Coordinates of C-alpha atoms in Angstrom, one line a residue:
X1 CA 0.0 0.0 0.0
X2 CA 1.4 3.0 -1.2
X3 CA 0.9 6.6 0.1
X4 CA 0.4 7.6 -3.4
X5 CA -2.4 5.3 -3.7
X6 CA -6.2 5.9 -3.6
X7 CA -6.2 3.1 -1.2
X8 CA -4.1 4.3 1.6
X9 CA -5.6 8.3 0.5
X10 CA -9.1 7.4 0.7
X11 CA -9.5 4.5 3.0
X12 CA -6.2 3.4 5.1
X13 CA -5.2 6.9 6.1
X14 CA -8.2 8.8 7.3
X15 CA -10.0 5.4 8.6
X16 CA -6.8 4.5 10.7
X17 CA -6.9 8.4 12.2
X18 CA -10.9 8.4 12.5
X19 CA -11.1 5.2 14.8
X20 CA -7.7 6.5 16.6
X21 CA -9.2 9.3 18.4
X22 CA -13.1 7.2 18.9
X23 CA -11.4 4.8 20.6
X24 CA -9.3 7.3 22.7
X25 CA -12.4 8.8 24.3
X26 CA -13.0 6.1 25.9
X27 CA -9.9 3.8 26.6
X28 CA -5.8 5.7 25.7
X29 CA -5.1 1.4 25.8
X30 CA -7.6 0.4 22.8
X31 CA -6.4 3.1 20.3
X32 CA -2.9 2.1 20.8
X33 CA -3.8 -1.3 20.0
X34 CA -5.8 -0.2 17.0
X35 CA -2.8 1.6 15.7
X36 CA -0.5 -1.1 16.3
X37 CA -2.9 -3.2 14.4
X38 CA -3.2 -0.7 11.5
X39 CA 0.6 -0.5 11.6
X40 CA 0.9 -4.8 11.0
X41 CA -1.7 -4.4 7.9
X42 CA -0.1 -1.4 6.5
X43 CA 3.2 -3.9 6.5
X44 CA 1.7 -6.9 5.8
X45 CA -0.3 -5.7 2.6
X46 CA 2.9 -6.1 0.7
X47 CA 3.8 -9.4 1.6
X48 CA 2.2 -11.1 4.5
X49 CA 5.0 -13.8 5.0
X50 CA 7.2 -11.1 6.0
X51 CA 4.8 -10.2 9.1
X52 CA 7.1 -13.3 10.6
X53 CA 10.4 -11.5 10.1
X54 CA 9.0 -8.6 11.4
X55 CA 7.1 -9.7 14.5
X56 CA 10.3 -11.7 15.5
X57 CA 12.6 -8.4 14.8
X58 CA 9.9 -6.6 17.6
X59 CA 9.5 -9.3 19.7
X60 CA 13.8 -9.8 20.0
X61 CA 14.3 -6.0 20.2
X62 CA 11.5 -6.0 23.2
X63 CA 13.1 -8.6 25.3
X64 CA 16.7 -7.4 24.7
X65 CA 15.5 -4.1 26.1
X66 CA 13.6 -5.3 28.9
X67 CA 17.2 -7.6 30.0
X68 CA 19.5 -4.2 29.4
X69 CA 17.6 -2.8 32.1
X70 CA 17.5 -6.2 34.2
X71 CA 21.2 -6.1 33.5
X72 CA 21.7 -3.3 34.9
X73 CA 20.4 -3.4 38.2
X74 CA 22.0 -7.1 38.5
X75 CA 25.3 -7.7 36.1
X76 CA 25.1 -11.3 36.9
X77 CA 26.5 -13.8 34.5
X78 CA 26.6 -10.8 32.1
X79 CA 26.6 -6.9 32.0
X80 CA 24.4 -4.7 30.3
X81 CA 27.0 -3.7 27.4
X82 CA 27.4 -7.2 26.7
X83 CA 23.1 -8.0 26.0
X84 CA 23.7 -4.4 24.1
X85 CA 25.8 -5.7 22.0
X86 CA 23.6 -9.5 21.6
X87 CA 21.2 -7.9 20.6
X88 CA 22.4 -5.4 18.1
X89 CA 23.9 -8.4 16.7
X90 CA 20.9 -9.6 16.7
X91 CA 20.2 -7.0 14.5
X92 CA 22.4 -7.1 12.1
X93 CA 22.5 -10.7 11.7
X94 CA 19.1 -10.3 10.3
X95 CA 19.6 -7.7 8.0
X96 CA 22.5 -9.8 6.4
X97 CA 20.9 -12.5 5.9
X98 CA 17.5 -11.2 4.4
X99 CA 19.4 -8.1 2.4
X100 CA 22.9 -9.4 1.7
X101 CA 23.2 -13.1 1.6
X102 CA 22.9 -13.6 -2.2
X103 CA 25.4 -10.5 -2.4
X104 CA 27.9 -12.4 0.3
X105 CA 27.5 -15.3 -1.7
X106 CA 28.3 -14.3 -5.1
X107 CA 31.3 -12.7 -4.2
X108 CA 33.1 -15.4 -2.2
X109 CA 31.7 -17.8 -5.5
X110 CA 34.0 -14.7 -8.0
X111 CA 37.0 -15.2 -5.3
X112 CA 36.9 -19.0 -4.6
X113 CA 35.7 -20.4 -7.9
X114 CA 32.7 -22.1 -5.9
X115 CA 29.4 -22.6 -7.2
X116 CA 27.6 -22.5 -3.8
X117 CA 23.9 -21.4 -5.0
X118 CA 22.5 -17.9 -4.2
X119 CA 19.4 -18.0 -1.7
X120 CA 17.2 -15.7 -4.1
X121 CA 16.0 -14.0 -0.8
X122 CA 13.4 -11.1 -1.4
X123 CA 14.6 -7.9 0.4
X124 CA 11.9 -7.4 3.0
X125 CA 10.4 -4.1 2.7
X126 CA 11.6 -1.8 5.5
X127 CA 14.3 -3.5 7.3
X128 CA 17.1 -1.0 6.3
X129 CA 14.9 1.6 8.1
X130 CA 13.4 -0.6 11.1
X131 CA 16.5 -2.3 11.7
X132 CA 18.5 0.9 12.7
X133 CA 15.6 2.4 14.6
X134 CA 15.9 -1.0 16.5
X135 CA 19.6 -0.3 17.3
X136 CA 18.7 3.3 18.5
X137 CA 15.9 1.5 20.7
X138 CA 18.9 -0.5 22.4
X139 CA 21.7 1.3 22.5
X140 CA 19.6 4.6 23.5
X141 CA 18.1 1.9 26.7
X142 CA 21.9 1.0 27.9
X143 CA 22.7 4.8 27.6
X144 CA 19.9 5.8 29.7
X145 CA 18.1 7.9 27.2
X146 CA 15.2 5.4 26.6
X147 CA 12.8 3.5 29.1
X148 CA 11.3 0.1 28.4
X149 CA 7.9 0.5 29.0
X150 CA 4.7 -1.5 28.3
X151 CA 4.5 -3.9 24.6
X152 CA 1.8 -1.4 23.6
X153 CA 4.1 1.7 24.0
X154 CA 7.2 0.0 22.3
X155 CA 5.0 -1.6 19.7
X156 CA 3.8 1.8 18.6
X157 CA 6.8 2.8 18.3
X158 CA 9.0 0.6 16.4
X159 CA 6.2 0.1 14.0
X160 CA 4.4 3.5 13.4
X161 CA 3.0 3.1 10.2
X162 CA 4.2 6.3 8.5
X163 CA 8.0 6.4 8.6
X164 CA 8.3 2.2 8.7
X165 CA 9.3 1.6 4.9
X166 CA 11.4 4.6 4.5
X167 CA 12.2 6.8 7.4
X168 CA 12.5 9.0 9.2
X169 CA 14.9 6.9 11.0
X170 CA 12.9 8.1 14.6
X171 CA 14.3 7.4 18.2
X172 CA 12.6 6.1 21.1
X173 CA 12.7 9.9 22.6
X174 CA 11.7 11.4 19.8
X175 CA 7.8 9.7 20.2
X176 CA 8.0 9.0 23.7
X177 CA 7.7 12.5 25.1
X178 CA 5.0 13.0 22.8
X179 CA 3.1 10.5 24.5
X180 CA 2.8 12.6 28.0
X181 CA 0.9 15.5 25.9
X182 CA -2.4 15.7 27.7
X183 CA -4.3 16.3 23.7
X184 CA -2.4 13.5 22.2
X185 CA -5.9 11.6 21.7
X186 CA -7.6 14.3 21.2
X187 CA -8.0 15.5 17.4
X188 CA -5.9 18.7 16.8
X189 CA -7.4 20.6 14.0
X190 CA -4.4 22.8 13.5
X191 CA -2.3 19.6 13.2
X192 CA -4.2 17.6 10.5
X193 CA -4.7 21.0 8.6
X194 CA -0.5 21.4 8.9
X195 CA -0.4 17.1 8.0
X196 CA -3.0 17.5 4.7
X197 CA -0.4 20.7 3.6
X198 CA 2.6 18.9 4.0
X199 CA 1.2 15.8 2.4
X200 CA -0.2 17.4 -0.7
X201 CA 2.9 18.9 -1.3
X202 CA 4.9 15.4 -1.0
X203 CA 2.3 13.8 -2.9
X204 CA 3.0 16.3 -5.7
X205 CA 6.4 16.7 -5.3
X206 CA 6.2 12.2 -5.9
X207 CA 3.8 12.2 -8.5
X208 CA 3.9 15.6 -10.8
X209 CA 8.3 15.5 -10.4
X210 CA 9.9 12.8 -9.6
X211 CA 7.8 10.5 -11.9
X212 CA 7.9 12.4 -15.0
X213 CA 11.8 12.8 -14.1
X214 CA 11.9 9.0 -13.7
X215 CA 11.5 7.7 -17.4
X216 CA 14.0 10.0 -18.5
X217 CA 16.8 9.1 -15.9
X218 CA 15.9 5.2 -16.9
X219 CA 16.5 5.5 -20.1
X220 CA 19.5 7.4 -20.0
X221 CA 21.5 5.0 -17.5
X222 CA 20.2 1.9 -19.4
X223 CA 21.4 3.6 -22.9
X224 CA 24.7 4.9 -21.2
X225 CA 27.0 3.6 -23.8
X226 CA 25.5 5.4 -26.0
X227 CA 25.6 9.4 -24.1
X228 CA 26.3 12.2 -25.3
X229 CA 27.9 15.5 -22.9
X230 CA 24.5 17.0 -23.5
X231 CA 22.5 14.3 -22.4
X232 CA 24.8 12.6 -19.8
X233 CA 24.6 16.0 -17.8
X234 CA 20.9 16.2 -18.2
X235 CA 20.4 12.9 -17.4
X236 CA 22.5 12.5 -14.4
X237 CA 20.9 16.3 -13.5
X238 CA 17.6 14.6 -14.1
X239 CA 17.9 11.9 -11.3
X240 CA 19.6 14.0 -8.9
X241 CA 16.7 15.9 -8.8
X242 CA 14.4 12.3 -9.4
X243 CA 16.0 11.2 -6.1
X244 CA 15.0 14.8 -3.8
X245 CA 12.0 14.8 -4.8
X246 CA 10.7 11.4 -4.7
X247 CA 12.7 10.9 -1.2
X248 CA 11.5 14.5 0.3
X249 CA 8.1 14.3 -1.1
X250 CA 7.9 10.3 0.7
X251 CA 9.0 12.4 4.1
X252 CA 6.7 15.1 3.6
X253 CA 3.8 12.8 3.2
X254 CA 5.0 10.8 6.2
X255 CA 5.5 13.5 8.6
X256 CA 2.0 14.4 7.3
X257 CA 0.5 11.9 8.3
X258 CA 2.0 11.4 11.6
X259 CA 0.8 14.8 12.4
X260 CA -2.5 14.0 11.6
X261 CA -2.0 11.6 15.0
X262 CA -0.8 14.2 17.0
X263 CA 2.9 12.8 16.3
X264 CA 5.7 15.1 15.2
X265 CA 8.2 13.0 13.1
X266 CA 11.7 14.6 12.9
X267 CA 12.9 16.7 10.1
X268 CA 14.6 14.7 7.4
X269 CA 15.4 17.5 4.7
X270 CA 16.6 21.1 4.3
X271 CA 17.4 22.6 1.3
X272 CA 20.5 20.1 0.5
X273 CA 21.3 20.8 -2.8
X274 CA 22.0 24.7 -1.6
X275 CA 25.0 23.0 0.5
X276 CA 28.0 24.8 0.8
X277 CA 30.6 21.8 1.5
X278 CA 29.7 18.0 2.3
X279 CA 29.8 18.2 5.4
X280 CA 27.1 20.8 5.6
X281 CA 25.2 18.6 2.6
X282 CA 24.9 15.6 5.4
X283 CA 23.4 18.4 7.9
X284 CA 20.4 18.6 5.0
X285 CA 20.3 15.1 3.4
X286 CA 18.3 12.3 5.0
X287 CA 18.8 14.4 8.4
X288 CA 17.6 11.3 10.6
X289 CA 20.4 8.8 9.4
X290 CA 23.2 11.3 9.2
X291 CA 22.1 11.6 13.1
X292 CA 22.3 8.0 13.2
X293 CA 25.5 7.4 12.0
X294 CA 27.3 9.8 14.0
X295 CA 26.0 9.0 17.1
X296 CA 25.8 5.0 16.8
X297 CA 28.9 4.6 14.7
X298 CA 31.0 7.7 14.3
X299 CA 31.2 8.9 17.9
X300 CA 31.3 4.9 19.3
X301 CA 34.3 4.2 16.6
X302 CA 36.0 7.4 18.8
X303 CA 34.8 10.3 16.6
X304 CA 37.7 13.2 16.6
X305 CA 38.9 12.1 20.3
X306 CA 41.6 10.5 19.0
X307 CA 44.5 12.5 16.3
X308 CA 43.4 13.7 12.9
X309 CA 44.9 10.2 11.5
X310 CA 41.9 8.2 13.5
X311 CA 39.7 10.7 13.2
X312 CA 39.6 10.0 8.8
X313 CA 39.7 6.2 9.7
X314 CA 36.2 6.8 11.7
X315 CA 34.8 9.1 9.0
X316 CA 35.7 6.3 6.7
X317 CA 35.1 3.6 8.5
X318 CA 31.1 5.5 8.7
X319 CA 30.6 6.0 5.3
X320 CA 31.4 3.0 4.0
X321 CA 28.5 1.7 6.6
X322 CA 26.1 4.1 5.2
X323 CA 27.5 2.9 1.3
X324 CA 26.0 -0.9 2.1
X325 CA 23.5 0.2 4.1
X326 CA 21.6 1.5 1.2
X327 CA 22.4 -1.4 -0.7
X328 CA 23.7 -4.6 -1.5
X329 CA 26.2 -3.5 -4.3
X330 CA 29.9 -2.6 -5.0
X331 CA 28.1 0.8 -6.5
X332 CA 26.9 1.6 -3.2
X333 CA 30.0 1.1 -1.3
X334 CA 32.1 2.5 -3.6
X335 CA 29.4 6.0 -2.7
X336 CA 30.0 5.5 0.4
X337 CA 33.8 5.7 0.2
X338 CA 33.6 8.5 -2.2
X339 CA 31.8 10.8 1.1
X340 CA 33.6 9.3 3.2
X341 CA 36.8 10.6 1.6
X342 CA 35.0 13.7 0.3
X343 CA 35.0 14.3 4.0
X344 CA 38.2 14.2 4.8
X345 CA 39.3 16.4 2.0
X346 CA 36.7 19.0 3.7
X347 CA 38.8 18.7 6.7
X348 CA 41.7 19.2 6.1
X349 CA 40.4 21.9 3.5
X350 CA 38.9 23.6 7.0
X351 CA 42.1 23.6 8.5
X352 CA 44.0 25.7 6.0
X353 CA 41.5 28.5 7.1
X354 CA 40.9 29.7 3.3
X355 CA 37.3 30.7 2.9
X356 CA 35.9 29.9 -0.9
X357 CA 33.1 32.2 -2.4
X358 CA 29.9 31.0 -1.8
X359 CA 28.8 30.1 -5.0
X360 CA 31.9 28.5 -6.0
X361 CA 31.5 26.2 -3.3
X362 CA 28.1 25.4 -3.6
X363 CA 28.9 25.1 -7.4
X364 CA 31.3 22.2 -6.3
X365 CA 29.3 20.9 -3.6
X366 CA 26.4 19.7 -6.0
X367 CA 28.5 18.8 -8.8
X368 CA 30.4 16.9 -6.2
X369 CA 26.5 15.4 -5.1
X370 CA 25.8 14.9 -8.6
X371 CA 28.6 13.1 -10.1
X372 CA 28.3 10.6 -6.6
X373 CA 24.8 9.7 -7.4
X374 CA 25.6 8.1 -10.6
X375 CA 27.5 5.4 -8.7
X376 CA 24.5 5.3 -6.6
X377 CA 22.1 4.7 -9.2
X378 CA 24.0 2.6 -11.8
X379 CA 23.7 -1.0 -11.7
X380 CA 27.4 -1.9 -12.8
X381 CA 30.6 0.2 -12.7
X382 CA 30.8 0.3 -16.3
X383 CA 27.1 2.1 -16.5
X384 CA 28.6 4.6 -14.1
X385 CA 31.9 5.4 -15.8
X386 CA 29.5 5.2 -19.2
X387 CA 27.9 8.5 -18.1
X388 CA 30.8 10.0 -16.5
X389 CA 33.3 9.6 -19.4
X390 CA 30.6 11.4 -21.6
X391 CA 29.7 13.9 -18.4
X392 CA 33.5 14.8 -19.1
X393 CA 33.4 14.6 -22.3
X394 CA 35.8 12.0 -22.8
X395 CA 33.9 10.6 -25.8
X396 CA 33.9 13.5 -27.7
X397 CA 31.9 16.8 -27.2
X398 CA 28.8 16.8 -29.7
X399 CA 25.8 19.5 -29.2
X400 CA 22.3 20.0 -30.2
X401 CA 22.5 21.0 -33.7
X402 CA 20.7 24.3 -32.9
X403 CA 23.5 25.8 -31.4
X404 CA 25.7 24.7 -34.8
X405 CA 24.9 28.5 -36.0
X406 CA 26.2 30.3 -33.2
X407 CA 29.7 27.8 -32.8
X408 CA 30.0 26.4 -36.0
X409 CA 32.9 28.8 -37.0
X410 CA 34.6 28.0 -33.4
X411 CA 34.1 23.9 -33.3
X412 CA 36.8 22.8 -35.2
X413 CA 37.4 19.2 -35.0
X414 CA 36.0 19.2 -31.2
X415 CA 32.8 19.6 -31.5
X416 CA 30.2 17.4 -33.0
X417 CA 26.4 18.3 -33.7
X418 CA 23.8 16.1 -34.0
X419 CA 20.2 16.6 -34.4
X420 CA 19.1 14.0 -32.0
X421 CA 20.2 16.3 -29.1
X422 CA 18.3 14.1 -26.5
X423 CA 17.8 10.4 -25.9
X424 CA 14.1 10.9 -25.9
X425 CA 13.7 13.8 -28.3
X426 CA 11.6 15.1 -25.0
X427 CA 11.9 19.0 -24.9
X428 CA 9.8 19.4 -21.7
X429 CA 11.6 17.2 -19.8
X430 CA 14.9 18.8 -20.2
X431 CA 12.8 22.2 -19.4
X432 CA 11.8 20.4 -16.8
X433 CA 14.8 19.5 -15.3
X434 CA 16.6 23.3 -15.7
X435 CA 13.5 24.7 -13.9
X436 CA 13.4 21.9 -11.2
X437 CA 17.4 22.5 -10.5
X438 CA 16.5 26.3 -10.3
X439 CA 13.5 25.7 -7.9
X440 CA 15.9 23.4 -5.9
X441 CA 18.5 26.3 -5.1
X442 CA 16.0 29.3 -4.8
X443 CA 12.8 28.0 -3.3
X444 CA 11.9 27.5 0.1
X445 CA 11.7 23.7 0.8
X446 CA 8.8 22.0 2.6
X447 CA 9.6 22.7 6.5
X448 CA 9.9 26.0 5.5
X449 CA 6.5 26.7 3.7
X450 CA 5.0 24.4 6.5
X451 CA 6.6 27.3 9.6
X452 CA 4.3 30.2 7.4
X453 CA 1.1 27.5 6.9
X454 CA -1.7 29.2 8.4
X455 CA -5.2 27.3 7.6
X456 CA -5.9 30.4 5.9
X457 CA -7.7 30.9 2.1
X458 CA -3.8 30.9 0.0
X459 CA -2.8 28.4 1.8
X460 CA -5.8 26.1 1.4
X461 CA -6.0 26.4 -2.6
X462 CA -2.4 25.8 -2.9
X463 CA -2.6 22.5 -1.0
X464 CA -6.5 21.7 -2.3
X465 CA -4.5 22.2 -6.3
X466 CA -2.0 20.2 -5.2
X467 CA -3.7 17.4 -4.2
X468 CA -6.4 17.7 -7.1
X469 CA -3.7 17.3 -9.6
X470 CA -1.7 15.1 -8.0
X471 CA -4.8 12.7 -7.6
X472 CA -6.2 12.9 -11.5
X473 CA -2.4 11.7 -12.4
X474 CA -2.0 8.6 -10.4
X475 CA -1.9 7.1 -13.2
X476 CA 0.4 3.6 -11.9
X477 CA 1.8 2.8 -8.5
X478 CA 5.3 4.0 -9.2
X479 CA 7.4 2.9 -6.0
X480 CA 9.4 5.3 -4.1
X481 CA 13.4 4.7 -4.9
X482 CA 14.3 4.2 -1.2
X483 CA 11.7 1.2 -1.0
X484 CA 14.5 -0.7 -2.6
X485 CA 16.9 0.4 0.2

């Protein structure tokens, strides 16, 4: 079930909400267990079977949190920072197996000359995401930052239908001092006006953006061999901005409707591509696992406690973590380790107190961005290095043949025109694309519009357009990207 689905529009969201606050009125208990509920059929609808996976990951993370806290008050036979570290092995051992055995596999199959057969395990939807807000759970409880409470409580938690499939990556804290609001079961008007904004405008942003971006990105990378510098930079442009909006416009809907329960979801985007170094890119992107990984892996691994020379291992050492985290793929770790080193460079950049022009460095930031995501969205590294050789123009520079009049007498051998100027012969899209990257470094983004909403009569026809529009072109259920993840 899909947000941007008539289904979950219609009947799952405002059904699931409706019978929330009923059942409030008369028992706080009965609603939690109806949203818990609503929360196993929202996950289940995909694939039933993997209800199993998912009730054990629950039921695992539950008990190890209840024996942390046992733990500590009696260290016997084991201490707390031992079950901690059970049970985010625990963890982890289930993500391997469901998201990275046939990848495991395969590889020690190239290296060994074996033949042993791949699993053909289908990635469960979600447990990237669940599987670190787990972690959190435990390693948050052993920190004293968390309290194991009742299986209702935790249960609504760790399975809170809106951010379960793809973020944002929410902590234990971050929901439980929600809970002690005296109007939490109580429907807030001002709140479900905010959640219908915010999820109109991610339902448009999905629908009207990144799916008319998404042919054209397809066809480019599965035609790489045959870019041109025109296209290859539109292309690559194209799913850069594919990716924002379809991940943003998933958040926005999410944080949507969590609001319309009363629930503030964290941030999980600002502005991003209007970085000014990488370091201040992972401040905007994907907000909630950039938290993540310094906290539960970066500042564990020793952070900058330890020389500049431990401090790039740890930066590494993270990145390459968040590079398979996203997925099962050389192409993803080989991202990773591009950040990760684009990170250092910024470091030691810092420390030779030189201050670059603004727009220089956002100018390098993006293109920085931009040229990483191919990696991250080609299959193999030959349909990366396909679309950078002709980003580069290694393969030749050849141009639309309309600009042939205005640098015909300065081409020379160099330059080539053609008349097929795009892979698609699609004039909109590439209008598209140049107004979409304008919009992405001018406008205000969705937390911002969302500070100035007021239920008021601009604000209500915006929102009402974008839904209407949105709604008459669901035309397919187009999956968001970070489903695969």
């Amino acid at each position: 079930m899909l947000f941007n689905s008539y289904l979950y529009i219609y009947l799952f969201l405002p059904v699931s909400v409706a019978v929330y606050f009923l059942l409030y009125r008369r028992s706080s208990a009965a609603a939690r267990w109806w949203l818990i509920s609503c929360n196993l059929v929202y996950y289940g609808w995909w694939d039933p079977r993997y209800l199993l996976l998912f009730g054990l990951s629950l039921a695992g993370n539950y008990c190890a949190g209840h024996l942390i806290l046992a733990k500590m008050k009696n260290p016997r036979f084991a201490g707390p920072k031992a079950v901690t570290a059970a049970g985010i092995l625990f963890n982890v051992a289930l993500l391997g197996l469901f998201k990275y055995a046939d990848f495991f596999i395969s590889n020690v199959n190239m290296l060994t000359g074996e033949t042993i057969p791949l699993p053909g395990i289908a990635l469960p939807l979600g447990i990237s995401f669940y599987t670190f807000i787990q972690i959190a759970y435990l390693v948050d409880i052993y920190r004293g930052a968390a309290a194991v409470n009742g299986p209702a409580e935790y249960l609504s938690f760790a399975s809170f239908y809106p951010q379960l499939f793809s973020g944002p990556i929410v902590r234990y804290g971050d929901i439980s001092a929600q809970r002690d609001n005296p109007g939490l079961g109580t429907p807030n008007y001002d709140n479900i006006a905010r959640g219908l904004f915010l999820f109109s405008l991610g339902l448009f942003k999905k629908i009207m953006i990144a799916d008319n971006l998404a042919p054209f990105a397809n066809a480019g990378f599965d035609l790489s061999a045959q870019l041109t510098l025109f296209d290859s930079w539109f292309i690559s442009i194209a799913y850069t901005l594919q990716l924002y909006f379809d991940f943003s416009g998933y958040t926005d809907m999410a944080i949507g409707s969590g609001l319309m329960f009363n629930i503030t979801l964290p941030v999980n985007f600002n502005s991003p591509y209007k970085s000014v170094s990488i370091q201040d890119f992972w401040r905007r992107w994907h907000i909630t696992l950039s938290s993540f990984l310094r906290d539960y892996i970066y500042i564990p691994l020793g952070g900058n406690r330890r020389g500049s020379v431990m401090t790039y291992a740890n930066l590494m050492i993270t990145f390459l973590v968040a590079g398979i985290w996203h997925g099962a793929g050389w192409t993803f770790l080989f991202w990773g380790f591009l950040h990760g080193a684009a990170l250092i460079v910024h470091r030691l950049w810092v420390k030779t107190g030189v201050q670059m022009p603004r727009m220089l460095a956002v100018f390098i930031t993006f293109n920085f961005v931009n040229a990483g995501w191919v990696f991250f969205r080609a299959r193999t590294f030959t349909e990366a290095i396909n679309v950078l050789a002709a980003m580069t123009g290694l393969r030749g520079i050849t141009l639309p043949a309309l600009f042939e009049g205005l640098l015909g007498g300065f081409a020379g051998q160099f330059i080539r025109f053609s008349p097929q100027w795009m892979l698609r012969g699609d004039i909109f899209t590439v209008l598209l694309t140049a107004f979409l990257l304008a919009v992405a470094f001018t406008a205000k983004n969705s937390g911002e519009l969302l500070e100035r909403f007021t239920p008021d009569r601009k604000h209500i026809l915006w929102a009402s357009a974008a839904l209407a529009v949105s709604l008459i072109f669901i035309q397919r259920h187009s999956e968001f990207i970070y489903f695969g993840f």
